[in-house]
XYZ file of C-alpha atoms in Angstrom:
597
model
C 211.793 85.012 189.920
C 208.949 82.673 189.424
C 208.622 79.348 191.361
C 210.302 76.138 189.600
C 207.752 73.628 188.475
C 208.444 69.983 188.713
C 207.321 67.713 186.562
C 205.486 64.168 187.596
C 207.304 61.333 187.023
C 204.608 59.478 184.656
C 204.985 62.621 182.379
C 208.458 61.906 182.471
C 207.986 57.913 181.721
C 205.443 58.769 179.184
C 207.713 60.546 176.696
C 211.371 58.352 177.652
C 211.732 55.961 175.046
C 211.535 52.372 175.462
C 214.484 51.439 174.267
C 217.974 52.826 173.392
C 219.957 52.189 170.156
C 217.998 48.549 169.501
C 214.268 50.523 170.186
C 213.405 47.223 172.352
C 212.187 47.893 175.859
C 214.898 45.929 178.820
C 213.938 44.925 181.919
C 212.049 47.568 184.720
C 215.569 47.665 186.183
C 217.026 49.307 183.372
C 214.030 51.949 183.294
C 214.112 53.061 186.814
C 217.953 53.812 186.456
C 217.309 55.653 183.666
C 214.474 58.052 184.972
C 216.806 58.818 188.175
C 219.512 60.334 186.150
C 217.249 62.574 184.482
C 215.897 63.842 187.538
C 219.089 64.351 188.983
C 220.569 66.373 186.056
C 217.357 68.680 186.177
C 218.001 69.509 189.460
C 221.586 70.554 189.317
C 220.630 72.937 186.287
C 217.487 74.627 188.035
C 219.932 75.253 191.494
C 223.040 76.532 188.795
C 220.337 79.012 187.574
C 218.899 80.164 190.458
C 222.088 81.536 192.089
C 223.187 82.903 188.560
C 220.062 84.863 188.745
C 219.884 85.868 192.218
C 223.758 87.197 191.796
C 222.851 89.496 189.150
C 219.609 90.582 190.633
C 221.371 91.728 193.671
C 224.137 93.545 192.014
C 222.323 95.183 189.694
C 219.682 96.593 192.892
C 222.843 97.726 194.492
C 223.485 99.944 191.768
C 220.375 101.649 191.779
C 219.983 102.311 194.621
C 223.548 104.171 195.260
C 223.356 106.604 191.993
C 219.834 107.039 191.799
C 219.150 111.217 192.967
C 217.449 112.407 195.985
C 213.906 112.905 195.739
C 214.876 117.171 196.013
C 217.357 117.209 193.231
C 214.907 115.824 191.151
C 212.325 117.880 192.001
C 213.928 121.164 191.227
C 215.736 119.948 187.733
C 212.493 119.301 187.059
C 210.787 122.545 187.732
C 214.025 124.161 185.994
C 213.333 122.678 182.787
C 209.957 123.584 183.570
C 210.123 127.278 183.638
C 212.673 127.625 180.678
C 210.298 125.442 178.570
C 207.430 128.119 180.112
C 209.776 131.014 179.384
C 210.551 130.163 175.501
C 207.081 129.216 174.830
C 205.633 132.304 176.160
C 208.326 134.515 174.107
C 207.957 132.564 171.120
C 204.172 132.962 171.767
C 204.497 136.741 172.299
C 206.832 137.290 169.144
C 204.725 135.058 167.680
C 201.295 137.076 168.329
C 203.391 140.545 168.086
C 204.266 139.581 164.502
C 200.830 137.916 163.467
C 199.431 139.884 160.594
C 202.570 142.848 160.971
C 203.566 143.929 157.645
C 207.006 145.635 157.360
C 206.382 147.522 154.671
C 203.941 149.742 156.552
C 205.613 152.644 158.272
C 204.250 152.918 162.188
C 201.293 155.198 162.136
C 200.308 154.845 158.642
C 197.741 157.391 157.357
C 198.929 159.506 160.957
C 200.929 161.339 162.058
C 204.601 160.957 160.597
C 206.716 158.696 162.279
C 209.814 159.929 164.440
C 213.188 158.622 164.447
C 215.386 160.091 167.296
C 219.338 159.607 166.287
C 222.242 159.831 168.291
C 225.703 159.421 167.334
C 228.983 158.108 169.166
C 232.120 158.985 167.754
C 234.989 156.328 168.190
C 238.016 157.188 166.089
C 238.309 159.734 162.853
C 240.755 159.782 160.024
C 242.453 160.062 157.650
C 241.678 162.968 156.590
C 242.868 163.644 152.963
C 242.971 167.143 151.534
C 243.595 166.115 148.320
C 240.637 163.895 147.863
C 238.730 166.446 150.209
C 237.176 163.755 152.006
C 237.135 162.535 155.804
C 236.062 158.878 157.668
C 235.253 158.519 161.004
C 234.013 154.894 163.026
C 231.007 155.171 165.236
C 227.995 153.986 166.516
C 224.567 154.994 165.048
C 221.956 154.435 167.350
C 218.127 155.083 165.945
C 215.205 154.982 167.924
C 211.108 155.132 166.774
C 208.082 154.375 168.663
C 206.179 151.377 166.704
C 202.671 150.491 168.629
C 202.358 147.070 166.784
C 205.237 145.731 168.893
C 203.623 146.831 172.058
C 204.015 144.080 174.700
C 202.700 143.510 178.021
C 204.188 140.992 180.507
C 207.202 140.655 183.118
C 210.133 141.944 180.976
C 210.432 145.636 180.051
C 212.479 145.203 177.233
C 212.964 142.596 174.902
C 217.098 142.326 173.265
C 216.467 139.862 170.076
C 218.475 138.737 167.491
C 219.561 140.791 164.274
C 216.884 138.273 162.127
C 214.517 140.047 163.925
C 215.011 143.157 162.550
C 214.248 141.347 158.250
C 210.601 140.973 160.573
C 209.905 144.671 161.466
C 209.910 148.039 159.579
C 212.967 150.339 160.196
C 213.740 153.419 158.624
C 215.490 153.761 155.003
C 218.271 156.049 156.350
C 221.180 157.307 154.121
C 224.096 159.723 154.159
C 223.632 162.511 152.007
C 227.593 163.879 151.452
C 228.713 159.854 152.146
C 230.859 158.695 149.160
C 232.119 154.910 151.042
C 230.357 153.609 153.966
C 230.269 149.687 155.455
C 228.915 148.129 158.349
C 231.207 145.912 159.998
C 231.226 142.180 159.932
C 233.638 140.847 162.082
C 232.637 138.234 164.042
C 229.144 138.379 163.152
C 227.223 142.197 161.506
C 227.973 144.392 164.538
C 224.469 145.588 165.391
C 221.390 144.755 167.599
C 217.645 146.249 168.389
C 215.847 146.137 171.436
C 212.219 146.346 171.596
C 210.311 147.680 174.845
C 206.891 147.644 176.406
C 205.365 150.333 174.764
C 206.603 149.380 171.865
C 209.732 151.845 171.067
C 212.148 149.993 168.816
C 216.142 151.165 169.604
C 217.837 149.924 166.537
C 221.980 150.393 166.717
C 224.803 149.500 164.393
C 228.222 150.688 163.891
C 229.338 151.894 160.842
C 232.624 153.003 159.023
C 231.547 156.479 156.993
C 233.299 157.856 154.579
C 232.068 161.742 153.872
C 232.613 164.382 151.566
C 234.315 167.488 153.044
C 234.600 170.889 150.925
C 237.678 172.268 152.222
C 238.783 176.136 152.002
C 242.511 176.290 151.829
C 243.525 179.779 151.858
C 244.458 179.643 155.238
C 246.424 176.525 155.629
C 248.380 175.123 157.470
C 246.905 177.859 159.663
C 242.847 176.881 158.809
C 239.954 175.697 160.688
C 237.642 172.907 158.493
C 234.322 172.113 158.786
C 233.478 168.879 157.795
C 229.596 168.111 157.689
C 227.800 165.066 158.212
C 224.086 164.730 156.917
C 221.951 162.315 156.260
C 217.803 161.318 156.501
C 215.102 159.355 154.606
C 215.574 158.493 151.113
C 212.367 157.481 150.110
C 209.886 159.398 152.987
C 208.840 162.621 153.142
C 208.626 164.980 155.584
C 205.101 163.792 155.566
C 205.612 160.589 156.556
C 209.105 160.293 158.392
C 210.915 163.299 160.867
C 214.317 163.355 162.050
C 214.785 164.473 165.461
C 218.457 164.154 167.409
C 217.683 162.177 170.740
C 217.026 164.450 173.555
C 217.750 161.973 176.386
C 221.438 161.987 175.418
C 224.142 164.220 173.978
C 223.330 164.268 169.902
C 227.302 163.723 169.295
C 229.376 161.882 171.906
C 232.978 161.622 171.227
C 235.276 159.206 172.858
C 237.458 160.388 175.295
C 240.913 158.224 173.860
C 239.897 159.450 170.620
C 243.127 161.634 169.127
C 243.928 162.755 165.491
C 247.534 162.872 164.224
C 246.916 166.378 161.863
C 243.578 167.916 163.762
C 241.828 168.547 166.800
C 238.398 168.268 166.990
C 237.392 171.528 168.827
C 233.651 171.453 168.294
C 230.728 169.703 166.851
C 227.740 171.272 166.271
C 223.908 169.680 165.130
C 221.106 170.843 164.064
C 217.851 170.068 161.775
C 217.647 170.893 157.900
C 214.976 170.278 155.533
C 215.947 169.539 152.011
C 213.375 170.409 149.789
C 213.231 168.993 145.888
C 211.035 170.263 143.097
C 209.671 167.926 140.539
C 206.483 167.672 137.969
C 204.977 165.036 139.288
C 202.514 165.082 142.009
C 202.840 163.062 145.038
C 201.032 162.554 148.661
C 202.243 165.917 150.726
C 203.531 167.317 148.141
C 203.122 171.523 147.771
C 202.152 173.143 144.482
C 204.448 176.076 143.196
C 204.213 178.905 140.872
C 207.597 178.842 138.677
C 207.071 182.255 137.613
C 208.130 183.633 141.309
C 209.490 181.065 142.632
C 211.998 179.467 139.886
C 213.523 181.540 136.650
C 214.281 179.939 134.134
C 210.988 178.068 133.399
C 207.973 177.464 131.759
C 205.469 179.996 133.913
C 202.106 178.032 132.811
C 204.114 174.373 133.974
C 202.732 172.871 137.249
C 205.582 171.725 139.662
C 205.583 170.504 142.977
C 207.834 170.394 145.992
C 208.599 167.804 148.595
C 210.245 168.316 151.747
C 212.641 165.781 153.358
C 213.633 166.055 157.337
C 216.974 165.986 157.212
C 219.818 166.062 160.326
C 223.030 167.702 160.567
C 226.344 167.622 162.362
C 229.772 170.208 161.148
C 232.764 168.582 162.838
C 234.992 171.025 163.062
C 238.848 170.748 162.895
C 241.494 172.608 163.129
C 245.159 171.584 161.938
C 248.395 171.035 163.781
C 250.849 173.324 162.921
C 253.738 171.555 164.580
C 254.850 169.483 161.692
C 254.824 172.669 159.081
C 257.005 174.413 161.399
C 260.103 172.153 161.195
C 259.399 170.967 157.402
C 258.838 174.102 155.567
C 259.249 177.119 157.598
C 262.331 176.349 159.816
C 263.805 175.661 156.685
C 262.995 178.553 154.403
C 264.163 181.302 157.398
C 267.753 179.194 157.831
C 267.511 179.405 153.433
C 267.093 183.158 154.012
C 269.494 183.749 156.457
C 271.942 181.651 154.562
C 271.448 184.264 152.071
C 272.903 186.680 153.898
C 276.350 185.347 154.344
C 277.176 187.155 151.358
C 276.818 190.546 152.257
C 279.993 189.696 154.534
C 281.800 188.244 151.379
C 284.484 190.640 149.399
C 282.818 191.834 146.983
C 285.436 190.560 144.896
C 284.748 187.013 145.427
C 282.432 186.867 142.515
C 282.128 182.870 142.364
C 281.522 182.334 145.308
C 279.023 185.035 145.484
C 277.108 183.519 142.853
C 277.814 180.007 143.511
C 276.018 181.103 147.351
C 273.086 182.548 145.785
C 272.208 180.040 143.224
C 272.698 176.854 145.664
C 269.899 178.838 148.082
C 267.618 179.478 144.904
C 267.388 175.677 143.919
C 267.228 174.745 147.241
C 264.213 176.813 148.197
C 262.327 176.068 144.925
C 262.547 172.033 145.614
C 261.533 173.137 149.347
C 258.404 174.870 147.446
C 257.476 172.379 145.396
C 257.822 169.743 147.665
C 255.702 171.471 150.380
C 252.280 171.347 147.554
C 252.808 167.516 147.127
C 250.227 166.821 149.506
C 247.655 169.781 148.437
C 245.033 169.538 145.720
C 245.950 171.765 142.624
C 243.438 174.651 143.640
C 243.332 177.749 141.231
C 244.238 180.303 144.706
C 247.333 180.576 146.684
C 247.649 179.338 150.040
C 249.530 180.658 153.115
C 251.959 178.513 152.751
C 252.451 179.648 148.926
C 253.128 183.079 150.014
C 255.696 182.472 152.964
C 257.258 180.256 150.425
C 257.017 182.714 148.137
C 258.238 185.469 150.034
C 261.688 183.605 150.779
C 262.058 182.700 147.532
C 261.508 186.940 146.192
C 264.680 187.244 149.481
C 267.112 184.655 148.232
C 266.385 186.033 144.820
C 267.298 189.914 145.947
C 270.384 188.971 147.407
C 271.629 187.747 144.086
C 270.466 190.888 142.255
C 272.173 192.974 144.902
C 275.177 191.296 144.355
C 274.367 192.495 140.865
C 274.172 195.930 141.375
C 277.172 196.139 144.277
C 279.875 194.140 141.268
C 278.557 196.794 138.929
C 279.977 199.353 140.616
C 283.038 197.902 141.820
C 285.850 200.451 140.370
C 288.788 198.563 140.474
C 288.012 195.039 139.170
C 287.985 192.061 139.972
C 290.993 192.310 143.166
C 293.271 193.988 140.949
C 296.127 196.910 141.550
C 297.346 199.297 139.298
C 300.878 201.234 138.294
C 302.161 204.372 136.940
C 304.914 204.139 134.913
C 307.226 206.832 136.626
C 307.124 204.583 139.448
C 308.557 201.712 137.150
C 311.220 203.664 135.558
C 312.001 205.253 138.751
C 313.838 201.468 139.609
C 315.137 200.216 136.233
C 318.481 201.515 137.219
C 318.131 199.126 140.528
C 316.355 196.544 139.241
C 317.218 194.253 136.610
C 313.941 191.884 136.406
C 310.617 191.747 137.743
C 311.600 189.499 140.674
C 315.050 191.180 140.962
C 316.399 192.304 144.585
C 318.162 195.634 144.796
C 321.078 196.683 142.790
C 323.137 197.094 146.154
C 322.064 193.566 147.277
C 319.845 194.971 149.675
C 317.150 192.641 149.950
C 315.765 193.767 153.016
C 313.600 197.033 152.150
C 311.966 194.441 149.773
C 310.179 192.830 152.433
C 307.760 190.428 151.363
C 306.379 192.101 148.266
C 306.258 188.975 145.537
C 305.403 189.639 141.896
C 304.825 187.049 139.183
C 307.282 187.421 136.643
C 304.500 186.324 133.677
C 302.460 189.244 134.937
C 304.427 191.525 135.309
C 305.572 191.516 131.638
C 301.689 193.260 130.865
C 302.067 196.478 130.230
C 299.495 199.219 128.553
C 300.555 202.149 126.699
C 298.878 205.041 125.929
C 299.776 207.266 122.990
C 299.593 210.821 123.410
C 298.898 213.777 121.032
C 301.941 213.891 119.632
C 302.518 210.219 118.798
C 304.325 209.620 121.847
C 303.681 207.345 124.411
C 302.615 209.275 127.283
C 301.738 207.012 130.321
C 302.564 203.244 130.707
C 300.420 201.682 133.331
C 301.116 197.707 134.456
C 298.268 195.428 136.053
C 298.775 192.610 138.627
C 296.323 190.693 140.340
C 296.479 191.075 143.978
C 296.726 187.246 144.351
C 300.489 187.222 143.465
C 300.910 190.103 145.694
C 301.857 190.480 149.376
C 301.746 193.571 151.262
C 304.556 193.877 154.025
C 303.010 194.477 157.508
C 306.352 195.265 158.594
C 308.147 198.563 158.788
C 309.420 199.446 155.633
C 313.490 200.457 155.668
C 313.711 203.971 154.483
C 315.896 204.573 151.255
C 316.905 207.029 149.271
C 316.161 205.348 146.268
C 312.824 204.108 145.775
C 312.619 201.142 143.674
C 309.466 200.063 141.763
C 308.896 196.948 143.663
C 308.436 198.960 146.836
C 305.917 201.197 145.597
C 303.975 198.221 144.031
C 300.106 198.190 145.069
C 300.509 201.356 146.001
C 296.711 203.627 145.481
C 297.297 206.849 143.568
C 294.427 209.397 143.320
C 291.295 208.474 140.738
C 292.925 210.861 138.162
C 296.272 209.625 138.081
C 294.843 206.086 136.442
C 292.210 206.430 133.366
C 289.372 204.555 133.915
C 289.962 203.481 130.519
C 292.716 201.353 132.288
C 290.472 199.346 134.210
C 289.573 197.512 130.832
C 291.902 194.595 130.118
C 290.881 195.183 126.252
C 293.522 197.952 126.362
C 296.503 195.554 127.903
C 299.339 194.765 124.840
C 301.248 191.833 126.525
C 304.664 192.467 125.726
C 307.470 189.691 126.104
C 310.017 190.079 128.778
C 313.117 190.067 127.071
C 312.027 193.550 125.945
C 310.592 194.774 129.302
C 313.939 197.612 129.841
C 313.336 199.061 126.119
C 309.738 200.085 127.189
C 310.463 202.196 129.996
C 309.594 205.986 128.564
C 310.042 209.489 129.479
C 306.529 211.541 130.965
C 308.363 214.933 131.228
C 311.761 214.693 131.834
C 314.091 214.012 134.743
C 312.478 216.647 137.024
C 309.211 215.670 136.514
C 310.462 212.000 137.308
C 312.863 213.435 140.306
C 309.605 215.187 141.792
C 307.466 211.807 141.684
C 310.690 209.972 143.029
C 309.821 212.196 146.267
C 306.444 211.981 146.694
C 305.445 211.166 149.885
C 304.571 207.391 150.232
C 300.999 206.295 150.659
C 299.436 202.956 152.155
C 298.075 200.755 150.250
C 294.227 201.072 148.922
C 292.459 198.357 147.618
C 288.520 197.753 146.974
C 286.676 198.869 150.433
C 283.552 197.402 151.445
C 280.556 198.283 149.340
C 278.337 200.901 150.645
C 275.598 198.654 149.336
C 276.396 195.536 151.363
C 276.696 197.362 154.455
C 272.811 198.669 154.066
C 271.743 195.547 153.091
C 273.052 193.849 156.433
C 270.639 195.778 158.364
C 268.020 196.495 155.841
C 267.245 192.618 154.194
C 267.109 191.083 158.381
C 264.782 193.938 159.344
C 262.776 194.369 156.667
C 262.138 190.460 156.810
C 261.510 190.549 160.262
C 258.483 193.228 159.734
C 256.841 191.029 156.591
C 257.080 187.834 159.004
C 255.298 189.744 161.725
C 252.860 191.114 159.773
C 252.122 187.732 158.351
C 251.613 185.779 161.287
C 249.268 188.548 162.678
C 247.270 188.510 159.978
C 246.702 184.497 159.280
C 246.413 183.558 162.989
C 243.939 186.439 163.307
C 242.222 185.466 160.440
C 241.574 181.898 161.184
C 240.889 182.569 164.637
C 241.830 179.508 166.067
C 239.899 178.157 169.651
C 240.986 175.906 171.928
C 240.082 172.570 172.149
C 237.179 171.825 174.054
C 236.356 169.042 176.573
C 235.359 166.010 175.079
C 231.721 164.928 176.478
């Protein structure tokens, strides 16, 4: 604070007036007083400003002095800052010089030797696969490497990870998918990819990328088939000239990732390899090879000049083979229990007709909606599949069953469950019996049993006419339905009435086949059923059929036909079904799925 100054008192009486409110000057009295109070009110203010002044002086020193930093805090902060400030300005600097008079749209080596780009390929996930589209996606990681001398660096760091505006700075390769119909890089947070650039001046450029390929499929075999899926790609603009592909021998070409699974496939290999496309065109180009059309091309103009480039190209087949899991309990568990099903009618009477046919044509319409529904997800190619045929070959055994049924109704002889009678052995009871559901004459009801006959039916009644004009054989139908056979002993009588020997067989010659035909029944009413009993020979004739020996009861026995076909439709389906696995399974040769790497 600098030193108060004081100021002399004749100063002081120089500039005080003389005289206050009037202007006159009083009496040296009056002055003295005066010049003592100013004085004394100078003095209080310069001491009231002083200690003010020393106050804050002392605070604020206090206050320095207890946050101010050590002398070696300060001393490394400020070689910190330091060596980042050194640090960025010598990477700016070498980025800087590295990219001072590059030009990216140079390849490396121009005029030289052609450049080489080293790929390598990590597999993260795959699918869907669509077979109707015929096309496949996979996500990976596509790493490319090349050797670029302009970016050669010396200095501390070996390698050099920079931002992805970097790489709008430097030349990369124009690389493309060949077979790829929708590919994208992905975006999310920022464009997933990065390059690294090291000392000697190798660039590793990597990205990952969602590919969408083509796939040409072959499905003869399926769901049984192994696909190969192929994956190629390479320069779009450079020749082979200028730019080779090479797959990077420091690593595996294709690395798959070991949580990667498929629901429909497994991935079982993946081969790579180099190919060299080659395209022919008329105009001439750097590198380009001069061809003779005449041998080398038909179809064109012999004298024309073409040439040919070649393209490095790389390739990778994934190769696939399908699940069969979910084929087995949607199509062909179904179409053997179809087949089977099938079956159940050989063990039907062969006189269930409806319910024959009602069997086979439920199984029919079943398996064709199984068939048709099984293609939904195939493309509409112009050969069958193995699928078709096992499809198809259920179908042809449903179908069989209802032409055997067919053939075995064709030669049923008796109709449809229907018995026959001579008509001795109804006038052998019209002296006992007074109606169709009469007892006995005697009122014997026992030796009747529990033989029941409609009284409508039994008023049907077919006569023949003989030679003569006479009727010579009267023969009466009745479904079996209306019909029960005793099992009990039946009473022996000495009368036998025509109730008891109802459903009785006779021998094939005692009943025309012409019988058999309901177009030969004359339905007669039953008020008149007693005035059409007739005579076949007189009373010995009828007294010698009255004792004939009684027989049991014959109806329609199983078909001969049915019985074959239980044994021959199973076996003979077994042996196609063997014979068709053996072959596809065989055919497709199917591996086992390797170790991922």
């Amino acid at each position: 604070m600098a030193p108060s100054t004081t100021v002399p008192l004749p100063a002081l009486v120089k500039w005080w007036p003389c005289s206050i409110g009037s202007g006159s000057c009083s009496s040296s009295s009056t002055t003295t007083t005066g010049l003592m109070k100013a004085n004394l009110f100078i003095a209080i203010n310069r001491i009231i400003f002083s200690s003010f002044s020393s106050a804050v002086f002392g605070i604020g020193t206090s206050f320095f002095w207890a946050t101010a930093p050590g002398p070696t805090t300060v001393a490394v902060d400020g070689a910190i800052r330091l060596t980042q400030r050194n640090n960025h300005g010598n990477i700016s600097e070498l980025l800087d010089n590295l990219l001072r008079g590059y030009d990216n749209s140079i390849r490396p080596d121009f005029g030289g030797s052609p450049a080489v780009i080293e790929v390598d390929i990590m597999v993260r996930s795959m699918g869907p696969i669509s077979e109707v589209d015929m096309t496949y996606s996979m996500d990976c990681y596509f790493r490319q490497s090349w050797v670029d001398r302009r970016l050669a660096f010396t200095g501390e760091y070996n390698t050099l990870a920079l931002s992805i505006s970097m790489l709008g700075r430097i030349w990369k390769p124009d690389t493309y998918f060949y077979n790829g119909k929708q590919s994208y890089l992905h975006t999310i947070t920022t464009p997933n990819k990065f390059v690294r650039i090291n000392q000697d001046g190798r660039v590793l450029y990597s990205s990952r990328l969602t590919i969408k390929a083509g796939c040409p499929m072959n499905l003869e075999d399926f769901p049984m088939d192994i696909q190969r899926c192929p994956l190629k790609f390479g320069s779009f603009g450079y020749t082979s000239n200028d730019v080779l592909y090479r797959w990077n021998s420091g690593r595996s070409a294709v690395a798959i990732a070991e949580d990667m699974k498929l629901s429909q496939f497994d991935l079982v290999d993946c081969p790579a390899g180099n190919v060299t496309d080659r395209v022919v065109h008329k105009t001439a180009s750097v590198g380009a090879t001069v061809i003779n059309p005449a041998n080398d091309i038909d179809g064109l103009d012999p004298n024309a000049k073409l040439y040919v480039s070649e393209y490095s190209m790389l390739l990778v087949s994934f190769h696939l083979q399908r699940h069969m899991g979910n084929f087995l309990i949607q199509v062909y568990g179904p179409c053997v229990l179809l087949v089977v099903l099938s079956w159940v009618s050989f063990w039907l009477n062969r006189e269930a007709t409806a319910d024959r046919v009602s069997l086979g044509i439920t199984t029919v319409l079943t398996m064709t909606f199984l068939g048709l529904e099984a293609r939904t997800d195939l493309p509409k190619v112009p050969y069958p599949t193995a699928l078709d045929f096992f499809v198809f070959l259920s179908f042809a055994f449903i179908f069989a069953t209802i032409i055997q049924f067919a053939v075995v109704h064709y030669f049923t002889k008796y109709g449809s469950g229907e018995c026959y009678f001579s008509a001795d052995e109804l006038t052998s009871s019209s002296d006992e019996d007074s109606d169709c559901g009469g007892g006995n004459a005697n009122g014997d009801q026992s030796h009747l049993h529990s033989i029941k006959i409609s009284s409508k039916r039994c008023s049907t009644v077919t006569s023949i006419s003989g030679t003569g004009g006479t009727d010579s054989k009267v023969v009466e139908v009745i479904p079996l339905s209306v019909c029960s056979i005793p099992v009990t002993p039946v009473r022996k009588s000495s009368k036998t009435s025509w109730a008891d020997l109802s459903c009785f067989g006779h021998k094939e010659e005692d009943i025309p086949r012409s019988f058999a035909s309901s177009s030969f029944s004359t339905p007669v009413p039953s008020t008149k059923r007693s005035s059409l009993q007739l005579s076949l020979g007189g009373s010995a004739q009828i007294q010698r059929r009255r004792k004939r020996k009684k027989r049991t009861p014959r109806f329609n026995s199983v078909s001969k036909i049915d019985r074959a076909s239980r044994i021959f439709f199973p076996l003979l389906f077994l042996a196609i079904n063997v014979f068709y696995w053996f072959l596809y399974l065989s055919r497709s040769e199917r591996l086992p799925q390797q170790h991922k790497n």
